[in-house]
PDB file of C-alpha atoms in Angstrom:
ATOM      1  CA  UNK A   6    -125.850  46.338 -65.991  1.00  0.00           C
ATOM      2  CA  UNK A   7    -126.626  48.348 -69.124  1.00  0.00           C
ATOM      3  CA  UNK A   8    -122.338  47.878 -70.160  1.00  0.00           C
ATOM      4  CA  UNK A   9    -122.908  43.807 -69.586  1.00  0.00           C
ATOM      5  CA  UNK A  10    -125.906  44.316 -72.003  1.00  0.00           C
ATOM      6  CA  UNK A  11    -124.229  46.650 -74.791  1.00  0.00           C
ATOM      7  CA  UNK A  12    -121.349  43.812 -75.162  1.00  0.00           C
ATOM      8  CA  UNK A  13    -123.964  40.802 -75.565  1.00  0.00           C
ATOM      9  CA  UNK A  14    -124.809  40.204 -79.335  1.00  0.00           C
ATOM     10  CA  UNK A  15    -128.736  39.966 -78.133  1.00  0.00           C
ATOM     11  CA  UNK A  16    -130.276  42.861 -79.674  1.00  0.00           C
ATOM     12  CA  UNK A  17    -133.693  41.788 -78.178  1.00  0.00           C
ATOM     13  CA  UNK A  18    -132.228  41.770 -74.759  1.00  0.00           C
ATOM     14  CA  UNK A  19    -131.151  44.874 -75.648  1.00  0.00           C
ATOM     15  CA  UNK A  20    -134.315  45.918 -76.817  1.00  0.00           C
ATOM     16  CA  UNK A  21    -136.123  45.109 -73.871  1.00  0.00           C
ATOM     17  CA  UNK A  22    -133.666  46.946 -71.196  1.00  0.00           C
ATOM     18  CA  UNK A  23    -134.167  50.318 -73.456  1.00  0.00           C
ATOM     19  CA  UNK A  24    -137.972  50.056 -73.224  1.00  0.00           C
ATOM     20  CA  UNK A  25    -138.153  49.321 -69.808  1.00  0.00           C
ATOM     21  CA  UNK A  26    -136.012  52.359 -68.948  1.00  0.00           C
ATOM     22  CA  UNK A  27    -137.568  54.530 -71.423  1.00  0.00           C
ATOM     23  CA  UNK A  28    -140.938  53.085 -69.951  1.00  0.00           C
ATOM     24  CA  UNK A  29    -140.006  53.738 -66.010  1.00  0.00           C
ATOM     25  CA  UNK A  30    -137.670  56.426 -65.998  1.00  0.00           C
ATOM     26  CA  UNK A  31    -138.203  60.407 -66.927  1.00  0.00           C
ATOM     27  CA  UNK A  32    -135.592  61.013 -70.024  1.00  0.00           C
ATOM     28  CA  UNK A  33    -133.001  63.337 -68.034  1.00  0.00           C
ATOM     29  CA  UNK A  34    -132.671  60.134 -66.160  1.00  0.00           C
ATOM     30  CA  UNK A  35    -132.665  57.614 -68.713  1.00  0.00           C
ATOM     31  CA  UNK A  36    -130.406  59.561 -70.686  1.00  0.00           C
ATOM     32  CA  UNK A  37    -127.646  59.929 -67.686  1.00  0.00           C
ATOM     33  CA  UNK A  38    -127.870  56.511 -67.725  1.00  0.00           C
ATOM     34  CA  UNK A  39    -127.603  55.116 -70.995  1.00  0.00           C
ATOM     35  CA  UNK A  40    -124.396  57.986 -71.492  1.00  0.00           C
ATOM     36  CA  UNK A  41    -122.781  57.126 -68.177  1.00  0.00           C
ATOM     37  CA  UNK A  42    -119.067  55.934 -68.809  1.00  0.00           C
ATOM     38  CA  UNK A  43    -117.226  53.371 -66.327  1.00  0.00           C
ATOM     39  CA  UNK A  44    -114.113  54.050 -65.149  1.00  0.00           C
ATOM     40  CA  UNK A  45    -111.295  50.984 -64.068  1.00  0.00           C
ATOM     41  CA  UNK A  46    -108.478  51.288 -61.697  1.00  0.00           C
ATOM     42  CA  UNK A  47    -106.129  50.834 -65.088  1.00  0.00           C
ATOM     43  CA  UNK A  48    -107.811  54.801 -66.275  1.00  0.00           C
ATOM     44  CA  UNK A  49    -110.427  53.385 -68.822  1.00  0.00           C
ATOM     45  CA  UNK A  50    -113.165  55.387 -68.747  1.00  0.00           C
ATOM     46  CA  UNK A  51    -115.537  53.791 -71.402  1.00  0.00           C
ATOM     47  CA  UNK A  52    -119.494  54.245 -72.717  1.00  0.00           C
ATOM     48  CA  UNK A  53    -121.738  51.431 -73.795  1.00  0.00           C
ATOM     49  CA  UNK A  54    -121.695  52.857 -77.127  1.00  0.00           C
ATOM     50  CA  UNK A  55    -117.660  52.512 -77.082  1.00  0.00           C
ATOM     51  CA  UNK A  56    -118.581  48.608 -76.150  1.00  0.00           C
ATOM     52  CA  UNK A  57    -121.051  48.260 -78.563  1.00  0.00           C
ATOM     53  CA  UNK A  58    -118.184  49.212 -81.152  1.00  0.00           C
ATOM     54  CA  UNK A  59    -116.268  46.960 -79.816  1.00  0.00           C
ATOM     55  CA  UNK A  60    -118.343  44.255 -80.655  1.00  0.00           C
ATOM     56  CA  UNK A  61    -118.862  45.677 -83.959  1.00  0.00           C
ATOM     57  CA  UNK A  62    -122.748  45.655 -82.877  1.00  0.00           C
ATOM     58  CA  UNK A  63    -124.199  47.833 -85.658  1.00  0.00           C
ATOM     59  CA  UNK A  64    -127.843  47.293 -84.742  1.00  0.00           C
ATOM     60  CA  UNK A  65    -127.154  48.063 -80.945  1.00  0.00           C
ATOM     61  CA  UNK A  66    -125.464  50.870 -82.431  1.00  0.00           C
ATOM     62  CA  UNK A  67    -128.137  52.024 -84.059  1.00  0.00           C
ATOM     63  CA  UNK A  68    -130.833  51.450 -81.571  1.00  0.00           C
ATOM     64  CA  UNK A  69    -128.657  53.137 -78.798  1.00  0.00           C
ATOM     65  CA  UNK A  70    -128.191  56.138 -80.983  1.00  0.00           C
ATOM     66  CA  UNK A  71    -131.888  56.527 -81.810  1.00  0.00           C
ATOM     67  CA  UNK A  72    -132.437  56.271 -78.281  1.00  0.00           C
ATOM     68  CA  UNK A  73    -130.230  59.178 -77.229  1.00  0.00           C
ATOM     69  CA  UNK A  74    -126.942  58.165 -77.076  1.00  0.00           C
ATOM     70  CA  UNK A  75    -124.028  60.065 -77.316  1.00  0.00           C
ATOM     71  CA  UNK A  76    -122.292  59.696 -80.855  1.00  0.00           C
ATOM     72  CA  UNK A  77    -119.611  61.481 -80.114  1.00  0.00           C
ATOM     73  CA  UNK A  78    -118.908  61.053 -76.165  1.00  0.00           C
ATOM     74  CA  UNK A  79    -115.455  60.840 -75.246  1.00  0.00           C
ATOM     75  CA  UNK A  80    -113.488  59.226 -73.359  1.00  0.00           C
ATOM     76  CA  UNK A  81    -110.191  58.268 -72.237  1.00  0.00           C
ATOM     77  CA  UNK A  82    -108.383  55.127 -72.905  1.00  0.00           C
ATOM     78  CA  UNK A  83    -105.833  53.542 -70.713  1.00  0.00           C
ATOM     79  CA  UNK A  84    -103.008  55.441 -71.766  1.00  0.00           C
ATOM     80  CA  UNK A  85    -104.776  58.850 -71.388  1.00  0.00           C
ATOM     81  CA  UNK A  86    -105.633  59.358 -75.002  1.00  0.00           C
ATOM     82  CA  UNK A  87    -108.881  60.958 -76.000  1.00  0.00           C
ATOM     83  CA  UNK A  88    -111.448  59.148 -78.291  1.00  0.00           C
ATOM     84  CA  UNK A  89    -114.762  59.013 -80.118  1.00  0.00           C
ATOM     85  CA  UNK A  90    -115.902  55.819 -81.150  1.00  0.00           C
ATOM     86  CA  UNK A  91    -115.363  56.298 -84.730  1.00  0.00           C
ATOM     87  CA  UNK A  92    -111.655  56.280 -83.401  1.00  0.00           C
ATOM     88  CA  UNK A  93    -112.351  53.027 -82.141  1.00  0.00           C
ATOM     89  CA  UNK A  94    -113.601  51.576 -85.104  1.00  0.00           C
ATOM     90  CA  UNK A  95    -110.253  52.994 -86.930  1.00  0.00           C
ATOM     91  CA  UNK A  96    -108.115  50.604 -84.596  1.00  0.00           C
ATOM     92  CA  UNK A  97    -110.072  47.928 -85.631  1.00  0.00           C
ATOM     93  CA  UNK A  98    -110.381  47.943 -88.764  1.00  0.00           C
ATOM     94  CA  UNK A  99    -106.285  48.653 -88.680  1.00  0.00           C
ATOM     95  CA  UNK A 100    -106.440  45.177 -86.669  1.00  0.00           C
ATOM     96  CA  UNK A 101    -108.311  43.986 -89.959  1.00  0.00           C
ATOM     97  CA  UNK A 102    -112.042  43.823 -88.288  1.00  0.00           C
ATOM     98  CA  UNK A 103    -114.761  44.239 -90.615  1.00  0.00           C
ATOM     99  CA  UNK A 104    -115.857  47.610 -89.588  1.00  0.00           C
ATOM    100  CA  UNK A 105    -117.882  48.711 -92.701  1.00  0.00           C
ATOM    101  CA  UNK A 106    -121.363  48.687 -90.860  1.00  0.00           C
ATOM    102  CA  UNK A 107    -120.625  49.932 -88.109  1.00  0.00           C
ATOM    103  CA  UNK A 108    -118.644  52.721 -89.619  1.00  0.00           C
ATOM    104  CA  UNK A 109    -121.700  53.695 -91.991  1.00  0.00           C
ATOM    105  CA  UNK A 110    -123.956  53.853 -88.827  1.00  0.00           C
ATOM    106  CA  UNK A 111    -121.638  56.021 -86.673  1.00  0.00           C
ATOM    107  CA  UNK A 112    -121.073  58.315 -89.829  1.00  0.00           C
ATOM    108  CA  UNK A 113    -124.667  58.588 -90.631  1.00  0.00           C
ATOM    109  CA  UNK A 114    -125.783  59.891 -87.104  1.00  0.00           C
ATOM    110  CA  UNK A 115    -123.167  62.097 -86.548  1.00  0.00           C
ATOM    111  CA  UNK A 116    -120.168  60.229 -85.669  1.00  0.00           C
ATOM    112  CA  UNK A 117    -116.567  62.046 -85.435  1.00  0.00           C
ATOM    113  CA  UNK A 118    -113.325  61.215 -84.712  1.00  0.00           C
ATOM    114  CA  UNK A 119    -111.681  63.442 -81.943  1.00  0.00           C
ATOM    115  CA  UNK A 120    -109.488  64.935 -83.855  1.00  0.00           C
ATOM    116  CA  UNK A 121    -112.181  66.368 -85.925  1.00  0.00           C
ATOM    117  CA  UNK A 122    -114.055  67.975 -83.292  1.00  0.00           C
ATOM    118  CA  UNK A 123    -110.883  69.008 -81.664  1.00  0.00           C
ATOM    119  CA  UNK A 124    -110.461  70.729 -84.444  1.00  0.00           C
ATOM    120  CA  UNK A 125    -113.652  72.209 -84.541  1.00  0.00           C
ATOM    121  CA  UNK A 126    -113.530  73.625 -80.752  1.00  0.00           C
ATOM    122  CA  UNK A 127    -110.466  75.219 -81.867  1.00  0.00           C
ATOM    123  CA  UNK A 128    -111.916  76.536 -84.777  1.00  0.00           C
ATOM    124  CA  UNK A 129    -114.644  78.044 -83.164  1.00  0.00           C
ATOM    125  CA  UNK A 130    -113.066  79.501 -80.367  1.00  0.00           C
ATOM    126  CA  UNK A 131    -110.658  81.836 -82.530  1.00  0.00           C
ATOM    127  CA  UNK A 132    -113.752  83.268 -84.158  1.00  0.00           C
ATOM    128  CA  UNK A 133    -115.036  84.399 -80.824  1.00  0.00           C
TER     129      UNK A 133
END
């Protein structure tokens, strides 16, 4: 239900589903919830905040965020790749979407691509 909701433009639907959660469920569970990924036979194994980006929902974006979600959850795309959703919003704007507001509201909370924190595991690893 909550993936049907993050790719509707409604942001009051959206609204509502977050406070009812955050109003019936303890935050572990909410939290599980609003992170959980789906997975299709094809090996796409997407969050709502990957399908909020794909609608180029900035406010959802937003609210999501401030609500707990993941900024930088990955996940795997058909062909296997790993990806953030600021990767996401690189292939669209490469498609020519206008991906300036969702971009600044990824960026501001956080938001990497996976090559940067790739990078940074590796990083951090060789100084232990």
């Amino acid at each position: 239900c909550l993936h049907l909701l993050t790719i509707s433009p409604s942001l009051p639907l959206l609204t509502s589903y977050l406070t009812l959660l955050l109003t019936h469920l303890p935050p572990p569970t909410y939290l599980k919830q609003i992170n959980a990924p789906v997975a299709t036979s094809t090996g796409l194994n997407m969050s709502p905040l990957s399908w909020i980006v794909y609608g180029l929902n900035a406010p959802a974006a937003s609210l999501f965020l401030d609500f707990g979600l993941e900024v930088n959850h990955v996940f795997s795309m058909e062909d296997g790749r790993k990806v953030t959703a600021l990767d996401i919003v690189e292939v669209l704007k490469g498609k020519g979407a206008e991906t300036e507001e969702i971009d600044k509201v990824l960026t501001e909370k956080g938001g990497k691509r996976y090559s940067e924190l790739e990078e940074f595991t590796d990083r951090f690893m060789s100084n232990i």
